[in-house]
Short mmCIF file of C-alpha atoms and ligand atoms in Angstrom, two decimals:
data_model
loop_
_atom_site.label_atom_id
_atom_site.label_comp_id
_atom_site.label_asym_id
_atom_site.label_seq_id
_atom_site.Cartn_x
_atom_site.Cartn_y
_atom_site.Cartn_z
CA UNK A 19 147.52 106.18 16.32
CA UNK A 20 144.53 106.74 18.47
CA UNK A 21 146.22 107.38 21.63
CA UNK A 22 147.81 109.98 20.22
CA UNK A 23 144.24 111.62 18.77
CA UNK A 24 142.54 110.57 22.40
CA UNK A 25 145.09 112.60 24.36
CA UNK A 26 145.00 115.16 22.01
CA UNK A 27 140.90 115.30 22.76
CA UNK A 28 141.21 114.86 26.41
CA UNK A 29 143.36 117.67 26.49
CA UNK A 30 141.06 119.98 24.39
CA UNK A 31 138.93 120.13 27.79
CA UNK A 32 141.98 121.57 29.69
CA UNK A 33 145.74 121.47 30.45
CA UNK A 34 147.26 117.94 32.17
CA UNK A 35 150.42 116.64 33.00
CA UNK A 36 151.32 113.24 32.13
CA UNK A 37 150.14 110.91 34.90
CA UNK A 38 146.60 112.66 35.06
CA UNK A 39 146.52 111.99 31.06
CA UNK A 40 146.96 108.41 31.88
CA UNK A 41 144.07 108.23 34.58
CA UNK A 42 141.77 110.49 32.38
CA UNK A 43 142.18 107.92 29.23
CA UNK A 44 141.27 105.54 31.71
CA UNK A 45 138.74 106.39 33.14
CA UNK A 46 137.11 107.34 30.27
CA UNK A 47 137.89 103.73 28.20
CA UNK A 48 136.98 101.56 31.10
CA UNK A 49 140.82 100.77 31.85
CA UNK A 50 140.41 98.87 28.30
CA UNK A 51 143.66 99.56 27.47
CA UNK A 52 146.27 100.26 30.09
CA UNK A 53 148.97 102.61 29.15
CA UNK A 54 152.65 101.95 30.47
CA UNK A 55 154.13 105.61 31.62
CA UNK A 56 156.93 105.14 28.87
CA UNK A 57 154.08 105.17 26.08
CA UNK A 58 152.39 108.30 27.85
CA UNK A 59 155.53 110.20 27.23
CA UNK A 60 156.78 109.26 24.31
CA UNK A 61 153.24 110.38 22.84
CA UNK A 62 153.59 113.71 24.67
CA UNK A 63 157.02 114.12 22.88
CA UNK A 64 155.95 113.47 19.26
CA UNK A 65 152.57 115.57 20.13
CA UNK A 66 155.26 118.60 21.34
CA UNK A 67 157.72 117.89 18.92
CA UNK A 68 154.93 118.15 16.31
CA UNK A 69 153.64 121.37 17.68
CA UNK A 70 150.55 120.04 18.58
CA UNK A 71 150.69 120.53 22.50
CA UNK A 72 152.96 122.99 24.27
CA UNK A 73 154.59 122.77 28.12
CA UNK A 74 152.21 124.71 29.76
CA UNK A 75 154.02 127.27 33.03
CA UNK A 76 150.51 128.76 34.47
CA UNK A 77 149.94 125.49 36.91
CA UNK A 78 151.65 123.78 39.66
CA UNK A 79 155.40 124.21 39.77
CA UNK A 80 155.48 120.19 40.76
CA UNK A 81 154.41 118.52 37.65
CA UNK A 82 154.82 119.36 33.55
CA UNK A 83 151.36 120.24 32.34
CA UNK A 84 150.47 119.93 28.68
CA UNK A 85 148.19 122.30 26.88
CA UNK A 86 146.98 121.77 23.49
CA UNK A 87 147.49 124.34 20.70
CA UNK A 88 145.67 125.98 17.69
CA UNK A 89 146.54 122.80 15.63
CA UNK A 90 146.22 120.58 18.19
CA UNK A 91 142.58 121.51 18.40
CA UNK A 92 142.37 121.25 14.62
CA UNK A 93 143.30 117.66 14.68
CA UNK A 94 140.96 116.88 17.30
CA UNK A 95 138.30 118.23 14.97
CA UNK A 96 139.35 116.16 12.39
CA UNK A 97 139.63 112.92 14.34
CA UNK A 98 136.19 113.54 15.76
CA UNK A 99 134.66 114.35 12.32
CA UNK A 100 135.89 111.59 9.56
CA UNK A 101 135.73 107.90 10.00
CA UNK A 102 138.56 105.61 11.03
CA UNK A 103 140.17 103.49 8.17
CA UNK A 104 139.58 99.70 9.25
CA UNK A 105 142.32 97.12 8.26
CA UNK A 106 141.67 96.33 4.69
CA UNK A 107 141.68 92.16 3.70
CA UNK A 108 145.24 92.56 3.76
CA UNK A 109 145.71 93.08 7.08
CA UNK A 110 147.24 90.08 8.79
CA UNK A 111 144.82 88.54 11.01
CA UNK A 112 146.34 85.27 12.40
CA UNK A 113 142.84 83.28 12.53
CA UNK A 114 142.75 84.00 8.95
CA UNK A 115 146.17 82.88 7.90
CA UNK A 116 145.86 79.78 9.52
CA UNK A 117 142.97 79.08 8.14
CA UNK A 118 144.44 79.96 4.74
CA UNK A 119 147.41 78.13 5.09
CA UNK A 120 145.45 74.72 6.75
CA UNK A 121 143.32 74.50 3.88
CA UNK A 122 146.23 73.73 1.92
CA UNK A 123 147.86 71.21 3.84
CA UNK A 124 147.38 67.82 4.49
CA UNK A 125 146.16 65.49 7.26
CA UNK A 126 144.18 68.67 9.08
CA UNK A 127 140.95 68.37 10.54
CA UNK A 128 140.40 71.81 9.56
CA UNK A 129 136.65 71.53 10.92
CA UNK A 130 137.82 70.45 14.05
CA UNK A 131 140.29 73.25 14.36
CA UNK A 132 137.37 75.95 13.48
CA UNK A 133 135.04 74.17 16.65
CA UNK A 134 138.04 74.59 18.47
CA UNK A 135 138.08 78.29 17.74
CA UNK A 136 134.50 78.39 17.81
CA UNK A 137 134.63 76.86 21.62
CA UNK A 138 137.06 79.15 22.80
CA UNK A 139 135.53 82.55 20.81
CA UNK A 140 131.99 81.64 22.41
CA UNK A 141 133.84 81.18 26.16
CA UNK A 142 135.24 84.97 25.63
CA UNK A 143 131.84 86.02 24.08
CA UNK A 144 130.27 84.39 27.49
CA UNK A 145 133.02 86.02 29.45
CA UNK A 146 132.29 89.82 28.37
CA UNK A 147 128.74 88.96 28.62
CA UNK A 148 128.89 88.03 31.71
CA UNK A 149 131.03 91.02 32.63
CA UNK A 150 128.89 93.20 31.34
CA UNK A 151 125.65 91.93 32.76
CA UNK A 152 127.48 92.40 36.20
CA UNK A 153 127.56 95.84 35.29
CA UNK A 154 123.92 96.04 34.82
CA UNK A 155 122.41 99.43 33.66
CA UNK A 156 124.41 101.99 32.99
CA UNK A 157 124.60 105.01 35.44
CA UNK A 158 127.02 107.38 34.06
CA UNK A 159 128.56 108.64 31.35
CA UNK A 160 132.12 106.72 32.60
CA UNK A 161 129.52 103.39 32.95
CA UNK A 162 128.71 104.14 29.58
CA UNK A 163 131.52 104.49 27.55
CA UNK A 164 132.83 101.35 29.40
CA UNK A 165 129.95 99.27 27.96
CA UNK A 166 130.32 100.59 24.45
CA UNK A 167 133.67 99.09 24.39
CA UNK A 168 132.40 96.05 25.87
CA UNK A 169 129.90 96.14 23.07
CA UNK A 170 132.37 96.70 20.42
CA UNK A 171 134.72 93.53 21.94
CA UNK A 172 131.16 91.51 22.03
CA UNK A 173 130.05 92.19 18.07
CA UNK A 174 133.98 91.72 17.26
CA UNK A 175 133.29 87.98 18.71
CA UNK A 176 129.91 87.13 17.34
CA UNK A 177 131.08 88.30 14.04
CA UNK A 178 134.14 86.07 14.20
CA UNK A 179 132.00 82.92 15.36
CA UNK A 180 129.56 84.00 12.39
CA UNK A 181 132.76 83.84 9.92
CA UNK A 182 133.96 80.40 11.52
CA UNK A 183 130.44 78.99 10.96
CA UNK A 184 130.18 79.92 7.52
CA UNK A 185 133.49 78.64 6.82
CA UNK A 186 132.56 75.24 8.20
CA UNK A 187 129.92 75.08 5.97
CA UNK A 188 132.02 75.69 2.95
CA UNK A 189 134.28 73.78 3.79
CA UNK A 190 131.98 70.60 4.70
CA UNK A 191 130.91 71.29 0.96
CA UNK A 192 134.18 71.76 -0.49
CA UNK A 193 135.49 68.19 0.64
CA UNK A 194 132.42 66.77 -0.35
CA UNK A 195 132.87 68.74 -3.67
CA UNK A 196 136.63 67.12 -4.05
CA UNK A 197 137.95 70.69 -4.13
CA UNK A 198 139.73 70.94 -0.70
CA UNK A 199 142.06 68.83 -1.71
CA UNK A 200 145.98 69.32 -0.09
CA UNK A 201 148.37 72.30 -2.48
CA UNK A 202 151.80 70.25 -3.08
CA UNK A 203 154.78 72.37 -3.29
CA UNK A 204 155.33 73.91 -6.68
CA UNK A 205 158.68 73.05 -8.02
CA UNK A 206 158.38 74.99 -10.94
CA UNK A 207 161.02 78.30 -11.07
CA UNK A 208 159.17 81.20 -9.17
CA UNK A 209 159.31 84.59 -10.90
CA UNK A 210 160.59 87.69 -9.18
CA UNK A 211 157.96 90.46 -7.86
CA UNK A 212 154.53 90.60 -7.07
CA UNK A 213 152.13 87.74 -7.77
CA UNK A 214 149.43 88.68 -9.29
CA UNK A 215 147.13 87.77 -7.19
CA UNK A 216 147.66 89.29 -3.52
CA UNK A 217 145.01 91.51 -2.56
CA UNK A 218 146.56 95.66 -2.28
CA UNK A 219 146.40 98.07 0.34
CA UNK A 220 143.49 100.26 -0.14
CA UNK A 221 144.88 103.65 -1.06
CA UNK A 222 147.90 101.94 -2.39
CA UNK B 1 118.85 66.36 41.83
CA UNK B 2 116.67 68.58 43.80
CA UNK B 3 116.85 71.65 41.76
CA UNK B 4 115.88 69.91 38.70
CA UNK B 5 113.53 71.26 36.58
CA UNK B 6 113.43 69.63 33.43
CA UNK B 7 115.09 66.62 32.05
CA UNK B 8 114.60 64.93 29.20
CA UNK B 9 116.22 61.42 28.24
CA UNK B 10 116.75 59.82 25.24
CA UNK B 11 114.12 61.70 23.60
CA UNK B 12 113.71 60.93 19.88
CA UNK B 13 110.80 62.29 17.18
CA UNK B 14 109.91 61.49 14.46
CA UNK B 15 107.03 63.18 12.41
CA UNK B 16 104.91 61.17 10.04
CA UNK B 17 105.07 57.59 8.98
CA UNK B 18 107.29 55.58 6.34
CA UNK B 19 108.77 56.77 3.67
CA UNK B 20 108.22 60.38 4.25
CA UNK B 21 108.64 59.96 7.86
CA UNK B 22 110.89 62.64 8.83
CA UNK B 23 113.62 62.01 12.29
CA UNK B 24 113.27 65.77 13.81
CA UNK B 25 115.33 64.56 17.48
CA UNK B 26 117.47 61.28 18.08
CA UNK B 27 118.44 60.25 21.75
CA UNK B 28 118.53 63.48 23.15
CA UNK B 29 119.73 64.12 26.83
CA UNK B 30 119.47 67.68 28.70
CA UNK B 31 118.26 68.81 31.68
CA UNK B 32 117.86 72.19 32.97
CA UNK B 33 118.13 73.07 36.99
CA UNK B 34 116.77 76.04 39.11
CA UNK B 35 118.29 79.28 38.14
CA UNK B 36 119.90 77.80 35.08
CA UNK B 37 119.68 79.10 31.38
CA UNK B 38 120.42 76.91 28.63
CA UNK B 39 120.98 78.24 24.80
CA UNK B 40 120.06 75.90 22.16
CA UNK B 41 122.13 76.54 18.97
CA UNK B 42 121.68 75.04 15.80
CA UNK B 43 121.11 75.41 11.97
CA UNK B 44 117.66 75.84 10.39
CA UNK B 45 115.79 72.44 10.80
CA UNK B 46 118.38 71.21 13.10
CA UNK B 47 115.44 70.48 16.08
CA UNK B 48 115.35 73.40 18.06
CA UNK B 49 111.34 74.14 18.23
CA UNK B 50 110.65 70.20 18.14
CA UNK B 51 113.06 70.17 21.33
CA UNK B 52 111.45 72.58 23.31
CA UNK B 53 107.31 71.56 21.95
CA UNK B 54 108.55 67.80 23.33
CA UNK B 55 109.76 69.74 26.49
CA UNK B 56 106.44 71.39 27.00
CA UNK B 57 104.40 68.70 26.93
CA UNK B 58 103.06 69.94 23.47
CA UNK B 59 104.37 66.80 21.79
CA UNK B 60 105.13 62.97 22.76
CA UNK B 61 108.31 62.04 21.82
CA UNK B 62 108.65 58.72 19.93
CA UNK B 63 110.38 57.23 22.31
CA UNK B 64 112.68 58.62 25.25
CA UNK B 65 111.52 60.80 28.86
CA UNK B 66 110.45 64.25 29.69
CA UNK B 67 110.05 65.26 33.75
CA UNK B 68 109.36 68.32 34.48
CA UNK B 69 109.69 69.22 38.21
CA UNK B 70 109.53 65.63 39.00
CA UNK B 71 106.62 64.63 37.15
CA UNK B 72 107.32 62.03 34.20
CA UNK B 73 105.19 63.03 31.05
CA UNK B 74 104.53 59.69 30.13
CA UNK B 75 102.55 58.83 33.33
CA UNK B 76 100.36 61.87 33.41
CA UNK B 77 96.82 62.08 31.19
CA UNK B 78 96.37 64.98 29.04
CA UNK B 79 94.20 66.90 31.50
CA UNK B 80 97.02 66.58 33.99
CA UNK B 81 99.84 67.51 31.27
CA UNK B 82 97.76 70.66 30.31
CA UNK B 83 97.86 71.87 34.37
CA UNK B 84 101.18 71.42 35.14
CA UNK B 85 101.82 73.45 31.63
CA UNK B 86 99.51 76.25 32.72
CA UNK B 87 101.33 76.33 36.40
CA UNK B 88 104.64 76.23 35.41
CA UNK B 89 105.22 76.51 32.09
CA UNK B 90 105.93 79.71 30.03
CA UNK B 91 106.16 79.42 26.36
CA UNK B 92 107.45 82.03 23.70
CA UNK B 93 106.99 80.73 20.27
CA UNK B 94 108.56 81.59 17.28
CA UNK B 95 105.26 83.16 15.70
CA UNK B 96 104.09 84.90 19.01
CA UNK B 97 100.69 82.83 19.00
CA UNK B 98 98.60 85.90 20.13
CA UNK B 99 95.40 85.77 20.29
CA UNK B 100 93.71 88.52 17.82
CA UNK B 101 90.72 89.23 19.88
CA UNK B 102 91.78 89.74 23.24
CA UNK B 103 94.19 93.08 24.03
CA UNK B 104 97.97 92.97 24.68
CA UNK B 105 96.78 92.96 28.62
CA UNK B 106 94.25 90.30 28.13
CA UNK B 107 96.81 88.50 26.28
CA UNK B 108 98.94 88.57 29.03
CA UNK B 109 96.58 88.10 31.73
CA UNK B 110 95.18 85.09 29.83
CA UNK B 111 97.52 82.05 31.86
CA UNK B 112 96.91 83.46 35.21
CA UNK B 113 92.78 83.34 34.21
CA UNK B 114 93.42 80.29 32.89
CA UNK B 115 94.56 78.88 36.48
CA UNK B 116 91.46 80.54 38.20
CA UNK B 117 92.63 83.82 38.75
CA UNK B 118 89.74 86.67 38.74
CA UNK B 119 90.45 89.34 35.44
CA UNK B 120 90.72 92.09 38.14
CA UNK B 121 93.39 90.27 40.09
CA UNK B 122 95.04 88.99 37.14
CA UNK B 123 95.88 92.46 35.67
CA UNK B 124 98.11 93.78 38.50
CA UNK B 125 101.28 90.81 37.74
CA UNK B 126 99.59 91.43 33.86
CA UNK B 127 100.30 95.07 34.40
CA UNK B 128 103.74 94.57 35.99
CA UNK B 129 104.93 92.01 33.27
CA UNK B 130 103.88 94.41 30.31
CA UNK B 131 106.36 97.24 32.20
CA UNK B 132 109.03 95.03 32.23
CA UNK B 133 109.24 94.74 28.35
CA UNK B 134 108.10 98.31 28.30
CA UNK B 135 104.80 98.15 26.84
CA UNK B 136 102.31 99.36 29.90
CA UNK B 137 101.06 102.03 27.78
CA UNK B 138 100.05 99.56 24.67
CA UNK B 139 97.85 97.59 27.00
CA UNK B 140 94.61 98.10 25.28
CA UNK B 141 96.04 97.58 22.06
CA UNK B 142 95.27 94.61 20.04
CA UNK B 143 97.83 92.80 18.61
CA UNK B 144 97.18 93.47 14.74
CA UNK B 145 97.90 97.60 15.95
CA UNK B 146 101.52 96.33 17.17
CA UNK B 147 104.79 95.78 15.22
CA UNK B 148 106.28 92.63 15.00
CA UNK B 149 108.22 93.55 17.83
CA UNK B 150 105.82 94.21 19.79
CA UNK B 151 104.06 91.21 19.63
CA UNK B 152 106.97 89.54 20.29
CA UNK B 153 107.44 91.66 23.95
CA UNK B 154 103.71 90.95 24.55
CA UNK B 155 104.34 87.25 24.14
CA UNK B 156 107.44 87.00 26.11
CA UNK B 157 105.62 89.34 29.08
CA UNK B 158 102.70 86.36 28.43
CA UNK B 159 105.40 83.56 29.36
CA UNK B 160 106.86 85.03 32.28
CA UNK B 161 103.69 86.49 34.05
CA UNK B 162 103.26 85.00 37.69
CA UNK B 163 106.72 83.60 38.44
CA UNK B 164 106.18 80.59 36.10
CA UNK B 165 109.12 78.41 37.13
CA UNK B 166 110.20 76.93 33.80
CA UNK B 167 110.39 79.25 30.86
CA UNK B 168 110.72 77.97 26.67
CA UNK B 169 111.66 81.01 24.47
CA UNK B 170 111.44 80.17 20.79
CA UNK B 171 113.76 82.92 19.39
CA UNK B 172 112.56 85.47 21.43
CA UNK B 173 114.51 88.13 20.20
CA UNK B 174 114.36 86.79 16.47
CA UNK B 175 112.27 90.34 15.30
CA UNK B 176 113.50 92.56 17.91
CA UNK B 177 116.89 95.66 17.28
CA UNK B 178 119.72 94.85 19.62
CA UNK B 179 119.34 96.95 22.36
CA UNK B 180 115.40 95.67 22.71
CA UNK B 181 116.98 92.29 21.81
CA UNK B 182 119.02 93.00 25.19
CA UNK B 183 116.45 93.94 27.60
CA UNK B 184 114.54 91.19 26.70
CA UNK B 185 117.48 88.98 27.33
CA UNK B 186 118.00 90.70 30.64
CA UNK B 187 114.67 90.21 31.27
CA UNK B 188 114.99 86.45 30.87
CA UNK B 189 117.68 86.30 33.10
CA UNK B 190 116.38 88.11 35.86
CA UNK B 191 113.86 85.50 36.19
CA UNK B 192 116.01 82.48 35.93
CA UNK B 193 118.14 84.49 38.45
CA UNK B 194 115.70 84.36 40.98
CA UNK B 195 115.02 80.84 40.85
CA UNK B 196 113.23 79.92 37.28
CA UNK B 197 114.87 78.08 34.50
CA UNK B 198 114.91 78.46 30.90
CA UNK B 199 115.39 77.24 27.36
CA UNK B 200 116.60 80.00 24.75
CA UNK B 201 116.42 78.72 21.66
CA UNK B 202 118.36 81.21 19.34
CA UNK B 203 120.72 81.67 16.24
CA UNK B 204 122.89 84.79 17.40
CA UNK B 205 125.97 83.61 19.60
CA UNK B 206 125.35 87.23 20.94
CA UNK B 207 122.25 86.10 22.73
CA UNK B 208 123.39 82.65 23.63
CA UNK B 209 126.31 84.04 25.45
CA UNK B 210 123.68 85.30 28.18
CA UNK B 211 123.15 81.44 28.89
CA UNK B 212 124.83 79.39 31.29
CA UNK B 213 125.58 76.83 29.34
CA UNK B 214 125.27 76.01 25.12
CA UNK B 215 124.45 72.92 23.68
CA UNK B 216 124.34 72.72 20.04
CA UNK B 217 121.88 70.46 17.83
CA UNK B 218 123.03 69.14 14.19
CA UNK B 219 120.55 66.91 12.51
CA UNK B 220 118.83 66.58 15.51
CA UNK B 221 121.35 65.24 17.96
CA UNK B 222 123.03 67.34 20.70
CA UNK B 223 126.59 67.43 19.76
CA UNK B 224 129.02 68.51 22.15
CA UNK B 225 131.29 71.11 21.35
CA UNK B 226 134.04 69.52 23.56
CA UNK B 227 134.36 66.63 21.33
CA UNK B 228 134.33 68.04 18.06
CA UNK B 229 132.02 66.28 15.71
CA UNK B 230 134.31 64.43 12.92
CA UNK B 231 134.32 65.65 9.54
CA UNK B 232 133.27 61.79 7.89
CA UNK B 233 129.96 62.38 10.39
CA UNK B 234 129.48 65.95 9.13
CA UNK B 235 129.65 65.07 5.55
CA UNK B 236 127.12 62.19 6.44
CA UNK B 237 124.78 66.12 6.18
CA UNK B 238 126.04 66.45 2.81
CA UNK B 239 123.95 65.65 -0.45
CA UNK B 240 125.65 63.13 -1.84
N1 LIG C 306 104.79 69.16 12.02
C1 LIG C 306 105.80 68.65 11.30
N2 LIG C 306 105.60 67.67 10.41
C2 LIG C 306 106.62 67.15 9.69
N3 LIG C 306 107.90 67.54 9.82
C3 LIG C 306 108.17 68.52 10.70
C4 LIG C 306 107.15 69.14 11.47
N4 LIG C 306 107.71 70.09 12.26
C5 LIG C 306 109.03 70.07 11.97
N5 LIG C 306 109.30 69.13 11.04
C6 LIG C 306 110.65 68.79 10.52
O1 LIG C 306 111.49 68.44 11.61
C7 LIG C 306 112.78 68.99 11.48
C8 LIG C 306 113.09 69.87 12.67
O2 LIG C 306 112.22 71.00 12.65
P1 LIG C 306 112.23 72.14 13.75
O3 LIG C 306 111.08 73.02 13.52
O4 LIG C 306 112.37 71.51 15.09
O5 LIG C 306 113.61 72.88 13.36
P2 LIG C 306 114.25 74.22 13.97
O6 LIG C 306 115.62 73.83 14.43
O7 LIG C 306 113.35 74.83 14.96
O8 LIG C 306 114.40 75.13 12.67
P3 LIG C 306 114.25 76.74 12.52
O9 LIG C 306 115.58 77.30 12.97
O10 LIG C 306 114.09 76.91 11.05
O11 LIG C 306 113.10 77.20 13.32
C9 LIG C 306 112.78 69.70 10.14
O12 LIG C 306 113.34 68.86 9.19
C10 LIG C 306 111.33 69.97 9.86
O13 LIG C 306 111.07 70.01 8.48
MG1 LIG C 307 112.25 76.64 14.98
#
């Protein structure tokens, strides 16, 4: 997970203990994603227990400090170096399983449920906007990575309004086409395993 | 309302006659106030550019209102009509519409000459305007030496030159990368911020989300996204 790789990185650039860890991740993600101190430790054990990090005795006798070892650093070259593996179609995304499911059922107003989702994706896509233009330039590197994840939460939404258009559109043409019509259930004896048509992991 | 700036009611068009008479707008309402920004959203032929030529005084709609800053349209002559375009009105069209034989600072300078302004005194604001989109240094450039995107900065430094108070951007950031895209949009804002308003017409929800408020068009009608269109008046859209 990429806590576990960010902590790893943050502590390439020196030894922490647990609660600095916390505030450095932080700072440096625009308090995107607040850590609970349960989470920080529990990462700090699997990191140790992996022989990634090591209690570190040269600081402070008042808190634990971490330091990061040989292989540590090796991972942190690694994570920085190859891409990250994005959910594959089979991930479960809930917008698209409803969809899915809707489609096949009958008595929805499926276009009125995507303008529903379209309404309430373009009030968040106002919403970061608007939080980032309150931001206005950026002035440091802190300012900076903050807005990149802003950016990254703002194309998430446009692409997802994008995807809810074109859907609409498809489906407009698909009832006018008399193929979205409702799936009855199937009564007929379902085989065991696998049908054959789910989409696989990738890597499977 | 005091802080209106634009308001248009019940504005239909139709272009041409008869059979091949084509409705571009039916019975639209909108009005834009001081220091607002509207997006207009909407599929290809859905209205947009009709909707802001009618707003601009470019075009007399078939039937319906336009007042801008108080001033109905309909009761104005042409020579009037043209003024209160040149004094308040800044256009960005979707082609740019510069002109080939003047330079990007002439281009710019050109409304402000228009309105009486001396060339010398013009190209101070001229100047400042073509900074802002950060092309000071392609000043003496004609527009066939600029890229696309250029042209497009030019023309958007063009409709915002001397504090015009009511801006119409026609895709403005339709050829420009996203981070140009962006400064253009911050750009935009900063002037309706400080008192303008605006119509940005635009396809990416990215750059509508700058906007205060979005109002989409579909076959030429505003349809409000609170009140989901039906699918039976959708599929009236559909060949069939
Ligand atoms: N001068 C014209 N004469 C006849 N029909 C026109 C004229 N201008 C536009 N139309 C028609 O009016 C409708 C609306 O056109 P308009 O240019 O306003 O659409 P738009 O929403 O700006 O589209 P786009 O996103 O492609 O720029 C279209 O059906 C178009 O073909
Ligand atoms: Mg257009």
């Amino acid at each position: 997970m990429s806590i576990r790789q960010s902590f790893l990185a943050i502590l390439d650039q020196g030894p922490c203990y647990g609660y600095q860890l916390r505030s450095e991740f932080e700072r440096r993600t625009g308090s995107t994603w607040p850590l609970n101190i349960g989470q920080i430790y529990s990462t700090l054990d699997r990191l140790e227990r992996d022989g990634l990090i090591t209690r570190d005795d040269s600081g402070d006798s008042e808190h634990i400090y971490y330091a990061i070892t040989t292989s540590g650093r090796a991972e942190v070259g690694a994570w920085l170096t190859s891409p990250v593996a994005r959910p594959t179609a089979a991930a479960r995304d809930e917008l698209a399983m409803k969809l899915a499911i809707a489609v096949t059922l009958p008595g929805v107003d499926i276009v009125r449920m995507i303008q529903t989702q379209r309404s309430a994706t373009l009030r968040t896509l106002q919403e970061l906007t608007r939080t980032k233009r309150a931001g206005g330039e950026a002035a440091s590197a802190e300012d900076l990575a903050w807005q990149l994840v802003a950016d990254s939460m703002i194309f998430q939404a446009e692409a997802e309004i994008r995807w809810l258009d074109h859907s609409e559109t498809r489906l407009v043409e698909a009832v006018a086409s008399g193929v979205a019509v409702p799936v009855p259930i199937d009564d007929t004896p379902v085989r065991r395993g696998r049908p054959a048509r789910v989409a696989t992991e990738a890597g499977e | 309302m005091g802080d209106e700036l634009l308001r248009l009611d019940g504005v239909s068009v139709q272009y041409g006659h008869g059979e091949t008479s084509v409705t571009a707008l039916t019975g639209v309402d909108l009005t834009v106030s001081r220091g607002e920004l509207v997006a207009v959203m909407g599929a290809s032929g859905s209205g947009k550019s009709t909707l802001l030529t009618v707003a601009g005084g470019l075009r007399t709609p078939t039937s319906g209102e336009v007042v801008v800053e108080g001033h109905y349209l309909s009761q104005l002559s042409a020579r009037q009509i043209a003024t209160l375009r040149r004094r308040s009105l800044g256009f960005v069209f979707q082609d740019f519409n510069l002109i080939p034989s003047l330079t990007a600072l002439e281009n710019v300078s050109l409304p402000l000459e228009l309105d009486g302004l001396p060339l010398r005194r013009a190209k101070r604001p001229a100047l400042d305007a073509l900074a802002v989109v950060g092309l000071a240094d392609r000043a003496d450039r004609y527009p066939s030496d600029l890229s696309g995107g250029q042209q497009q900065r030019i023309a958007i430094a063009r409709a915002v030159v001397g504090g015009r108070s009511l801006v119409l951007a026609d895709e403005p950031t339709g050829a420009l990368d996203s981070t140009t895209g962006e400064a253009v949009l911050r750009m935009l804002r900063s002037r309706v911020d400080a008192g303008a308003g605006g119509i940005l017409v635009t396809h990416d929800a990215r750059h509508a989300a700058w906007a205060d408020r979005i109002v989409f068009l579909r076959d030429g009608r505003i349809v409000d996204d609170a009140q989901p269109t039906p699918i039976t008046a959708l599929l009236d859209g559909v060949g069939r």
